[in-house]
XYZ file of C-alpha atoms in Angstrom:
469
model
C 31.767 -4.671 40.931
C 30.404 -6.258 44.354
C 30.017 -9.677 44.591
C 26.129 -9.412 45.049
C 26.479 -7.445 41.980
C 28.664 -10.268 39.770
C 26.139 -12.457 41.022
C 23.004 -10.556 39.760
C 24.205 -10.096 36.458
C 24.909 -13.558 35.989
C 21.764 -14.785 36.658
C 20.256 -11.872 34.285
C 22.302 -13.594 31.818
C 20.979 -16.875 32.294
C 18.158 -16.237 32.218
C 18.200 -14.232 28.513
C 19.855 -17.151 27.664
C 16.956 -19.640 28.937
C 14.268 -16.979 27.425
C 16.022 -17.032 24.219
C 16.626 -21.016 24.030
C 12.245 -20.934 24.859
C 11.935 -19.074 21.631
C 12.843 -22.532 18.971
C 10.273 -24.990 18.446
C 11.295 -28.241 17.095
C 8.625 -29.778 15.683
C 8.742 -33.582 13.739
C 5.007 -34.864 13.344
C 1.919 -33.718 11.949
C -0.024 -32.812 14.566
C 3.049 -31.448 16.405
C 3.374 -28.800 13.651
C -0.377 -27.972 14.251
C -0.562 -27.369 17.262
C 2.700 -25.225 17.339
C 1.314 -23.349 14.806
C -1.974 -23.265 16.891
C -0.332 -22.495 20.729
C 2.678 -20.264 19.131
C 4.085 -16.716 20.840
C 5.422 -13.900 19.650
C 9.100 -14.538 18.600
C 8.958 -17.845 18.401
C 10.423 -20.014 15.765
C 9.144 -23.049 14.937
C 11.838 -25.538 13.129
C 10.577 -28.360 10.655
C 13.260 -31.610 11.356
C 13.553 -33.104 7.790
C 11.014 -35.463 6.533
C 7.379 -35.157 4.938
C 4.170 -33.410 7.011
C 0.550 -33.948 5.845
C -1.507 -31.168 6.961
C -5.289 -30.343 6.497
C -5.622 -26.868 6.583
C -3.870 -24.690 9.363
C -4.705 -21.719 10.879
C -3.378 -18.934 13.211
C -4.386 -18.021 16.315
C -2.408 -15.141 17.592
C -0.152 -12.063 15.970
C 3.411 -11.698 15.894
C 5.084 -8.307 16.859
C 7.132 -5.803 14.728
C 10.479 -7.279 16.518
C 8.770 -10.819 17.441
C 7.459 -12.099 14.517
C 6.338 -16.080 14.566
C 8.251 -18.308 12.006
C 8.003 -21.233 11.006
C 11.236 -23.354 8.945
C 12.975 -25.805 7.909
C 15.695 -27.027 10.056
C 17.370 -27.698 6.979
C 16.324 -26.077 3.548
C 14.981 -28.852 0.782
C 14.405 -31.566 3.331
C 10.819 -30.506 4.561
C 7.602 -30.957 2.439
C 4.174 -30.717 3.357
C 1.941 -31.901 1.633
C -1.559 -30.427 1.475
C -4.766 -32.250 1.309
C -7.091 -29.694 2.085
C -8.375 -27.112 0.181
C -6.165 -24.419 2.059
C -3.014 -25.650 3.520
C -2.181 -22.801 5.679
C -5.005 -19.869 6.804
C -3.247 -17.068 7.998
C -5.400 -14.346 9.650
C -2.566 -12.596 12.231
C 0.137 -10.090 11.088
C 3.860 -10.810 11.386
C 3.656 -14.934 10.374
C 7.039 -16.230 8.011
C 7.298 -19.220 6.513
C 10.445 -19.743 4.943
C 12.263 -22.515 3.348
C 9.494 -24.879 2.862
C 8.105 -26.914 -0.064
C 4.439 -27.127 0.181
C 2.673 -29.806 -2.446
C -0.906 -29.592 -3.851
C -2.761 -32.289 -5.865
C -5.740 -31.752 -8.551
C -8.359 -30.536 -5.991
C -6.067 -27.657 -3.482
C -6.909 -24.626 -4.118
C -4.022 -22.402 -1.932
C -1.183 -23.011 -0.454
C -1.096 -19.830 2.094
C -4.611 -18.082 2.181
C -3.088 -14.515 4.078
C -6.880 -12.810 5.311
C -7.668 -10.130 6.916
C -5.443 -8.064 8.919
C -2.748 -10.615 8.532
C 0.197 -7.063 7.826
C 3.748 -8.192 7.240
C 3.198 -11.725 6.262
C 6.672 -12.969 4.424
C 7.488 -15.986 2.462
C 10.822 -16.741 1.474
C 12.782 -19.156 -0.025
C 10.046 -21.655 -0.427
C 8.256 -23.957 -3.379
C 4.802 -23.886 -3.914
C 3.494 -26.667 -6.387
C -0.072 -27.514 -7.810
C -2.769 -25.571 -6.726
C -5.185 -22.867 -8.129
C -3.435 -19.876 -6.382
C -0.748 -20.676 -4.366
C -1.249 -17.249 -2.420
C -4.414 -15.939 -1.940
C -4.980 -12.778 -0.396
C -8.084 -10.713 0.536
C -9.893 -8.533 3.008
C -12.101 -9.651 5.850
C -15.792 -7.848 6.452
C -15.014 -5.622 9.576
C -11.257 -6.236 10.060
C -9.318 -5.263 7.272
C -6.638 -6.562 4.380
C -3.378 -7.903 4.788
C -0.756 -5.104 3.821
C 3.026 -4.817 3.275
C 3.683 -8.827 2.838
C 6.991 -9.710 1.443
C 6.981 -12.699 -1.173
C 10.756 -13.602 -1.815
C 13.134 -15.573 -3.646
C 10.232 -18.506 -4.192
C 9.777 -20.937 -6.945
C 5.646 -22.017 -7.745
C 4.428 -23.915 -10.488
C 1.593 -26.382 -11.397
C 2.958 -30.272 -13.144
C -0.193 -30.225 -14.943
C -2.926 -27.573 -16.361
C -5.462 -27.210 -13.556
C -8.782 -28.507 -14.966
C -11.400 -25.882 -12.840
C -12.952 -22.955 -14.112
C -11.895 -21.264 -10.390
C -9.506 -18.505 -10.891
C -6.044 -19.853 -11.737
C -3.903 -17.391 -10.251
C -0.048 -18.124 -8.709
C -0.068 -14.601 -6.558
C -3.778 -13.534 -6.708
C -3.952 -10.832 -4.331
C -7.505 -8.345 -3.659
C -7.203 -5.436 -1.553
C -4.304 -4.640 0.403
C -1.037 -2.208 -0.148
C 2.686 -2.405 -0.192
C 2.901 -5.896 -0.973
C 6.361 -6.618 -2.614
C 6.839 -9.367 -4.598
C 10.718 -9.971 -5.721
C 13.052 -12.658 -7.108
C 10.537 -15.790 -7.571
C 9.747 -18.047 -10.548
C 6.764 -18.897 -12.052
C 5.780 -21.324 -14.170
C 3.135 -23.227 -16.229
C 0.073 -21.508 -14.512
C -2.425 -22.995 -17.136
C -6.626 -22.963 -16.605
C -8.413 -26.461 -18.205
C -12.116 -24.931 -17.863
C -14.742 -21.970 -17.327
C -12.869 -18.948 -19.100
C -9.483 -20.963 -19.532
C -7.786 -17.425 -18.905
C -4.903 -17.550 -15.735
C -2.435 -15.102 -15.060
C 0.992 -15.333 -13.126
C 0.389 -12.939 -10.465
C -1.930 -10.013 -9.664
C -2.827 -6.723 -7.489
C -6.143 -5.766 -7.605
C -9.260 -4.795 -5.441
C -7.961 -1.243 -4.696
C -4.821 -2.351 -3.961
C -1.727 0.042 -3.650
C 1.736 0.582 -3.810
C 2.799 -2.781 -4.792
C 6.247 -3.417 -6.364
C 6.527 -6.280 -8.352
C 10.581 -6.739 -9.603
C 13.004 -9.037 -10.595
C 11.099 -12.125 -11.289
C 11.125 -14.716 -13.926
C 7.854 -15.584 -14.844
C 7.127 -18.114 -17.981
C 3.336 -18.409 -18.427
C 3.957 -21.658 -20.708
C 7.459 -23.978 -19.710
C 5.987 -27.533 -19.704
C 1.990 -27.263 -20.016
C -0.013 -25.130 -23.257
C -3.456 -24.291 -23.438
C -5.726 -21.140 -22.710
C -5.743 -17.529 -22.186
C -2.041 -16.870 -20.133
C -1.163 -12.953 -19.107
C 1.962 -12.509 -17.397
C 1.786 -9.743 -14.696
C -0.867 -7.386 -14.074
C -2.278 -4.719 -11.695
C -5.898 -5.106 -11.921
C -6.607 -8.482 -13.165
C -9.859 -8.941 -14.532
C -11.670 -6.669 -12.127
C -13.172 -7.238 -9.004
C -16.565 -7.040 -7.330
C -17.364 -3.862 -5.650
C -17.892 -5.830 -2.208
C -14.549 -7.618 -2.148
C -12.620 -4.379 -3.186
C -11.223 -2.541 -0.061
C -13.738 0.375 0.885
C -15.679 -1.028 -1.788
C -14.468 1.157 -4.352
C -13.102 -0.223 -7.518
C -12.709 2.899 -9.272
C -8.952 2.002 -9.711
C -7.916 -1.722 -9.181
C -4.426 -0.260 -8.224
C -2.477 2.712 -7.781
C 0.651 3.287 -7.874
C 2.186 0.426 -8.290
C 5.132 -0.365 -10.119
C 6.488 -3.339 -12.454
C 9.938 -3.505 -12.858
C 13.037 -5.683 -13.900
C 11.217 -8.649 -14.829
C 11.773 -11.021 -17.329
C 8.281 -12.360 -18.566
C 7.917 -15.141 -21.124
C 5.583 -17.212 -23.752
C 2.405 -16.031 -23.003
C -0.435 -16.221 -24.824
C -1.556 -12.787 -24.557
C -0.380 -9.645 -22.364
C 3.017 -9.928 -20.620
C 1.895 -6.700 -18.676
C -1.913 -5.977 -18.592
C -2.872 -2.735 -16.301
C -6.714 -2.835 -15.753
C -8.191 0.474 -13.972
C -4.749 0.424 -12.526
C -3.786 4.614 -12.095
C -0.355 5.943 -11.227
C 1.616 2.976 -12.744
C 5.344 2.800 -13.842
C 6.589 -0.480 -15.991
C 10.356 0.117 -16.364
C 13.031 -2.174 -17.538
C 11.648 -5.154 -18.176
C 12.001 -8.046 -20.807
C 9.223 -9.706 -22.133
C 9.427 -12.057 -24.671
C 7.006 -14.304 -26.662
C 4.094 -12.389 -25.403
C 1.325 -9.966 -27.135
C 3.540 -6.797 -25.113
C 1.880 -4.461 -22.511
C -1.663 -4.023 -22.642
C -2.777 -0.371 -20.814
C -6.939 -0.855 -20.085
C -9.625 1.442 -19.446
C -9.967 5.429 -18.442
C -8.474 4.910 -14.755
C -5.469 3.430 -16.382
C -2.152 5.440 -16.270
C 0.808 4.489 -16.825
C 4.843 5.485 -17.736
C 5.975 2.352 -19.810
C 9.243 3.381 -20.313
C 13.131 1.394 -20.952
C 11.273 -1.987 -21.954
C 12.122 -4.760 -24.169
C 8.786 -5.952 -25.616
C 7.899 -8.551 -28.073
C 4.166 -7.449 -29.608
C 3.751 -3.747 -28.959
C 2.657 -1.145 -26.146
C -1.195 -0.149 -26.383
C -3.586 1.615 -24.558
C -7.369 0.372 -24.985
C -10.541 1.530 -23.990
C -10.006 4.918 -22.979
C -6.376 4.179 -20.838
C -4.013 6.332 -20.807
C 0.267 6.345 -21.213
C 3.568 7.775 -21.531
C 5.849 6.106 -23.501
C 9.799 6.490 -23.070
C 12.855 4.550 -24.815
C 11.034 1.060 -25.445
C 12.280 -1.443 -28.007
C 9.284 -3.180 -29.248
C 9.104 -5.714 -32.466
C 6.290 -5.464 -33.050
C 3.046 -2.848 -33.123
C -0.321 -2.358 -31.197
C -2.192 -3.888 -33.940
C 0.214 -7.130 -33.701
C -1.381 -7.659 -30.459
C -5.211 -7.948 -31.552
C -3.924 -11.061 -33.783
C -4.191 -14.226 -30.843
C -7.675 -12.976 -30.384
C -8.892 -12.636 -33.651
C -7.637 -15.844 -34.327
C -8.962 -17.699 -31.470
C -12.672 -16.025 -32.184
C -12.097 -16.928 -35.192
C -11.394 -20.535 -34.512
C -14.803 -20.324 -31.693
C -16.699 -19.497 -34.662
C -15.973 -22.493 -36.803
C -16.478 -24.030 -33.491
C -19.996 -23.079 -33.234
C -20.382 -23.801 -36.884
C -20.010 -27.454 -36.317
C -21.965 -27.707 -33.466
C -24.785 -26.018 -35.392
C -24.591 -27.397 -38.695
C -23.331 -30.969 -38.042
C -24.071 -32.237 -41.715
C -21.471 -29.504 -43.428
C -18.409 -29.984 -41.430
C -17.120 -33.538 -39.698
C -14.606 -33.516 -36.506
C -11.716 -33.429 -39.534
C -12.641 -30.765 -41.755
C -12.898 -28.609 -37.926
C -9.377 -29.361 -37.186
C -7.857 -28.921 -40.372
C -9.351 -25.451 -40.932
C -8.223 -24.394 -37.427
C -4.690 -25.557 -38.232
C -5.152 -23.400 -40.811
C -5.452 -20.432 -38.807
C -2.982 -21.186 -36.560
C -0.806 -21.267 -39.463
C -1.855 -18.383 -41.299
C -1.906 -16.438 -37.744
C 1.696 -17.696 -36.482
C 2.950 -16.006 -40.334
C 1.496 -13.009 -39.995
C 2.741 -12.524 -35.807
C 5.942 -12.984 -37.650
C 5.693 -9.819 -39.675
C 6.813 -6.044 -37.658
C 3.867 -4.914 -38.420
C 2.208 -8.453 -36.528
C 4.517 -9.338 -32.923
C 7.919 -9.120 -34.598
C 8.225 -12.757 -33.109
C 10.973 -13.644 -36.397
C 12.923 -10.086 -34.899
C 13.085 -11.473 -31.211
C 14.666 -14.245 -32.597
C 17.450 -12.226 -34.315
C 17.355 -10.090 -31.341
C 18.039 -13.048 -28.720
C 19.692 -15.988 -31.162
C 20.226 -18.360 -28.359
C 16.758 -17.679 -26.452
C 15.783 -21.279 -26.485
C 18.925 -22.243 -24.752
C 18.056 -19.785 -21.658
C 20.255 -17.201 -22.779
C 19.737 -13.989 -23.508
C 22.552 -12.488 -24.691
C 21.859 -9.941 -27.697
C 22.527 -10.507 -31.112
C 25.576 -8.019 -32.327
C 23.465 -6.464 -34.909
C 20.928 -5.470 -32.148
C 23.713 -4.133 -29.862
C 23.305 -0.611 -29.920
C 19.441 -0.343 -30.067
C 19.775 -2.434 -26.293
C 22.955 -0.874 -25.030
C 22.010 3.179 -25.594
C 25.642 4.908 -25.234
C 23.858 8.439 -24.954
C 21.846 7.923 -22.279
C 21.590 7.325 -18.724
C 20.129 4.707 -16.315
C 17.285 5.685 -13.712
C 16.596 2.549 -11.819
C 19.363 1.480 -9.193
C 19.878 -2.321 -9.885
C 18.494 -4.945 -12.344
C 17.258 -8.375 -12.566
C 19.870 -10.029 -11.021
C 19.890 -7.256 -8.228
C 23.354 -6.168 -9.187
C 23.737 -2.813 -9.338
C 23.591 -0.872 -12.890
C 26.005 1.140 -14.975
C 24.980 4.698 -15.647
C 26.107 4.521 -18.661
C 26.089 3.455 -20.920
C 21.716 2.564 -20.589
C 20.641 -0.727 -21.165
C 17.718 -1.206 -21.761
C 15.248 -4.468 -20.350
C 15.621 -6.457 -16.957
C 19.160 -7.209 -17.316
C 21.964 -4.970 -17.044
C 24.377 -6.778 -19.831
C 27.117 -5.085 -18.916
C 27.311 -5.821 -15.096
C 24.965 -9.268 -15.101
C 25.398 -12.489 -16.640
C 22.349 -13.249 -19.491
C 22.093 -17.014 -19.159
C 18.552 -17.464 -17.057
C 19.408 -20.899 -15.517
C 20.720 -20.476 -12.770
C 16.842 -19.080 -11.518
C 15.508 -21.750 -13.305
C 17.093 -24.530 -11.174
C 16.433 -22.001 -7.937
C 19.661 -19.920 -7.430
C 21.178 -16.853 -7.995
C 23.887 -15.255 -10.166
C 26.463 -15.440 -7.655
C 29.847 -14.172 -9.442
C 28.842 -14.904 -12.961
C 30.858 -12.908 -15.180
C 28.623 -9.679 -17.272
C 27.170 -10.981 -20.646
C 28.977 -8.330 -22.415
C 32.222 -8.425 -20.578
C 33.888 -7.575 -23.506
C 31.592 -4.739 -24.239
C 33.681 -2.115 -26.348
C-alpha cells in the first residue's frame, strides 16, 4: 500500500470514528432532554446522566431508520427518573423510537406514560418502570396516517401505588389498531379503576388488531390495591368504536393472536377474556385466583389448549373453541358466581337507596358480607372455581412459589405426552417429555416467582423438580 493510500484510509477511519462519537447525546437537564428528543437524527442515542427529569409532555419530530433507530437511555440503569406532570409524558408519532432503561413516574391526574400514534412502526421499550397512570402505553391509529405496528414491549415492570379514582379506561398496555406488537417478560401489577365502570384490565389488543404475541409475563391484577372489575389479558377488550378501529371494521377485535406462557393472578374476573378476537391460540399458561378464560361472541375462535386454570374455560355468546389437555378446578358455571354476586349485592344497593326506611347503612353491609361469604364457599366447591383445589394444587402459592403439590404431580407433569411450544416462562427451553403443562416448565425452570417480582430473571436457578423421578 502507497503512502497516499495509508494516508487515505486513515483519515476514512477517523472520520467513522468522529461520525460514530456524533451519534451519543448526553443529556443532564430538563429542557436538554427536550430538545434532544425534539432536534434528534437517525441513529442517535441520547444518554440520561443519573438524577431526576421533570418533563411536560414530549413529542417526536422525526423517524428513525430500520438500522438507525433513535434511543433514548439511561447512562446508568435505576439512576434516571422522570417524572411526568403532564397528561402524556412522552408522544411518540415516528417509527423506530427506544426508550430503554428508564423509570417514568405518574401522579393521580397522568394519564400515559408513552402515547405511540400513528405510524410510529417498531417502537420498543425495554427494561423500564412505568408507575401511576391510567395506561401507561397507549396506542392508536391516526385519521389519514396509519397505526403503530410491530412495537416490542420488553422485560418492563408497571404498576399503579394506589387505585386510580377516574372512570377513563384503566388500562397498563391498552393498545387499538395496529399488528405484530409483542409484548414479553414484564410485570404488572395493581391496575385497579375507583369510578365510571370500575372494570380495568392488565393489557389489551383490540381495534382490529393482529398478530400480537403476548408471552411470558407475570401479571397480578390485585398485589397491594382491591376493588372493581380486574381481567387479566385479553384480545379484544371491551370493544371498540367503529371509527377508532383500523379500516373501521370491528368485525374481529383481533386475529390471530396468541397468549402464551404467562402466569396471571387474583383477578376478579377473566384471567384470559377473547372478545370478537378470531384465530386465537392460549397455550401454556398459569392462571390462578381468577374466574379462568372467558371465549366471547360469534367472531371468537380460539385453541385453549395445555393451561393451568383456576375457574373454568367457557365460550359465551355464540364464541367458539377447541379445547386440548387443560387442568382446570373448577367449571364454566364457577365463573358466572363473582357476577351474580356482585348484581346481587347492586340490588340491595338500590334497595336502600329506594326504600331508605327498611334498611339503615348497617343492615346494607351486613347482608353484603353475607354474600361475600356465602359466594367465597360456594367458589370453593369444583363445581364453583375450585379455589380450595388450587390451594392443594400450589401449597406454598402465597409464598411466591409455585411448586406443585405431590399429589397433583402427574395431572401437571403428563409422562405420555409431548411438548409443542419451544420455551416457557422463564424463556428456558422445554423438555419434550415428559409435558408439563402451564407457564413453567418444572422440570427445566425454577417455580419460585420472586425473582420477577423484585425485577430480574431466573439466572441459574436450579428446576423446581430437580429431583423429578
Amino acid at each position: 500500500m502507497s503512502l497516499r493510500e495509508s494516508l487515505a484510509c486513515l483519515l476514512l477511519l477517523a472520520a467513522s470514528t468522529l461520525a460514530a462519537g456524533a451519534q451519543e447525546i448526553r443529556v443532564a437537564t430538563d429542557d436538554g432532554l427536550a430538545a434532544a428528543i425534539e432536534n434528534a437524527s437517525p441513529g442517535q442515542r441520547i444518554v440520561l446522566a443519573p438524577g431526576t427529569y421533570r418533563v411536560r409532555r414530549i413529542e417526536t419530530r422525526i423517524d428513525g431508520l430500520p438500522q438507525r433507530p433513535i434511543v433514548v437511555a439511561a447512562q446508568v440503569a435505576g439512576t434516571v427518573t422522570i417524572e411526568a406532570s403532564a397528561t402524556e409524558a412522552f408522544k411518540v408519532q415516528h417509527a423506530y423510537w427506544a426508550f430503554e432503561d428508564l423509570e417514568v413516574v405518574g401522579n393521580e391526574r397522568t394519564h400515559h406514560a408513552f402515547h405511540v400514534a400513528g405510524e410510529a412502526d417498531h417502537f420498543a421499550l425495554r427494561r423500564s418502570t412505568l408507575v401511576d397512570f391510567h395506561a401507561h402505553i397507549k396506542a392508536n391509529g391516526v385519521p389519514g396516517t396509519g397505526f403503530p405496528d410491530f412495537a416490542q414491549i420488553h422485560d418492563n415492570r408497571l404498576f399503579n401505588n394506589a387505585v386510580r379514582e377516574t372512570a377513563e379506561p384503566v388500562t397498563f398496555i391498552d393498545v387499538v389498531g395496529g399488528r405484530g406488537w409483542h409484548i414479553k417478560g414484564n410485570y404488572l401489577a395493581d391496575f385497579g379503576k375507583g369510578l365510571g365502570d370500575r372494570v380495568s384490565y392488565g393489557l389489551f389488543l383490540k381495534g382490529n388488531s393482529r398478530q400480537g404475541l403476548i408471552e411470558q409475563n407475570l401479571v397480578l391484577c390485585s398485589r397491594s390495591t382491591m376493588g372493581g372489575t380486574r381481567v387479566g389479558v385479553s384480545l379484544g377488550g371491551g370493544g371498540s368504536k367503529a371509527s377508532l378501529c383500523e379500516d373501521e371494521d370491528c368485525t374481529s377485535e383481533h386475529r390471530e393472536g396468541v397468549i402464551r406462557n404467562n402466569v396471571i393472578v387474583n383477578c376478579s374476573d377473566a384471567g384470559v377474556y377473547l372478545n370478537r378476537a378470531s384465530d386465537s391460540t392460549v397455550a401454556y399458561n398459569t392462571l390462578l385466583y381468577t374466574t379462568g378464560v372467558d371465549v366471547r361472541f360469534p367472531t371468537s375462535s380460539a385453541v385453549i389448549a395445555n393451561n393451568i386454570v383456576s375457574g373454568g374455560v367457557r365460550e359465551r355468546d355464540g364464541g367458539q373453541l377447541y379445547e386440548r389437555s387443560n387442568l382446570t378446578t373448577g367449571t364454566s358455571f364457577g365463573m358466572y358466581l363473582p357476577g351474580a354476586a356482585a348484581k346481587l349485592k347492586h340490588r340491595i344497593s338500590d334497595y336502600d337507596s329506594k326504600f331508605p326506611s327498611l334498611f339503615d347503612a348497617d343492615d346494607v353491609a351486613a347482608w353484603q358480607r353475607r354474600i361475600d361469604s356465602l359466594f367465597r364457599f360456594l367458589e370453593g366447591f369444583g363445581f364453583g372455581l375450585g379455589l380450595d383445589r388450587q390451594e392443594e394444587m400450589f401449597p406454598d402459592f402465597l409464598m411466591g412459589n409455585l411448586r406443585p403439590s405431590t399429589e397433583w404431580l402427574e395431572r401437571i407433569v403428563r409422562t405420555d405426552d409431548y411438548s409443542d411450544v419451544e420455551t416457557d416462562f422463564w424463556g428456558r427451553a422445554r423438555a419434550r417429555q415428559p409435558h408439563v403443562l402451564g407457564a413453567i416448565d418444572y422440570l427445566v425452570s425454577p417455580c419460585d416467582l420472586r425473582a420477577r417480582l423484585e425485577g430480574s430473571g431466573a439466572d441459574d436457578a436450579p428446576p423446581c423438580l430437580a429431583d423429578f423421578p
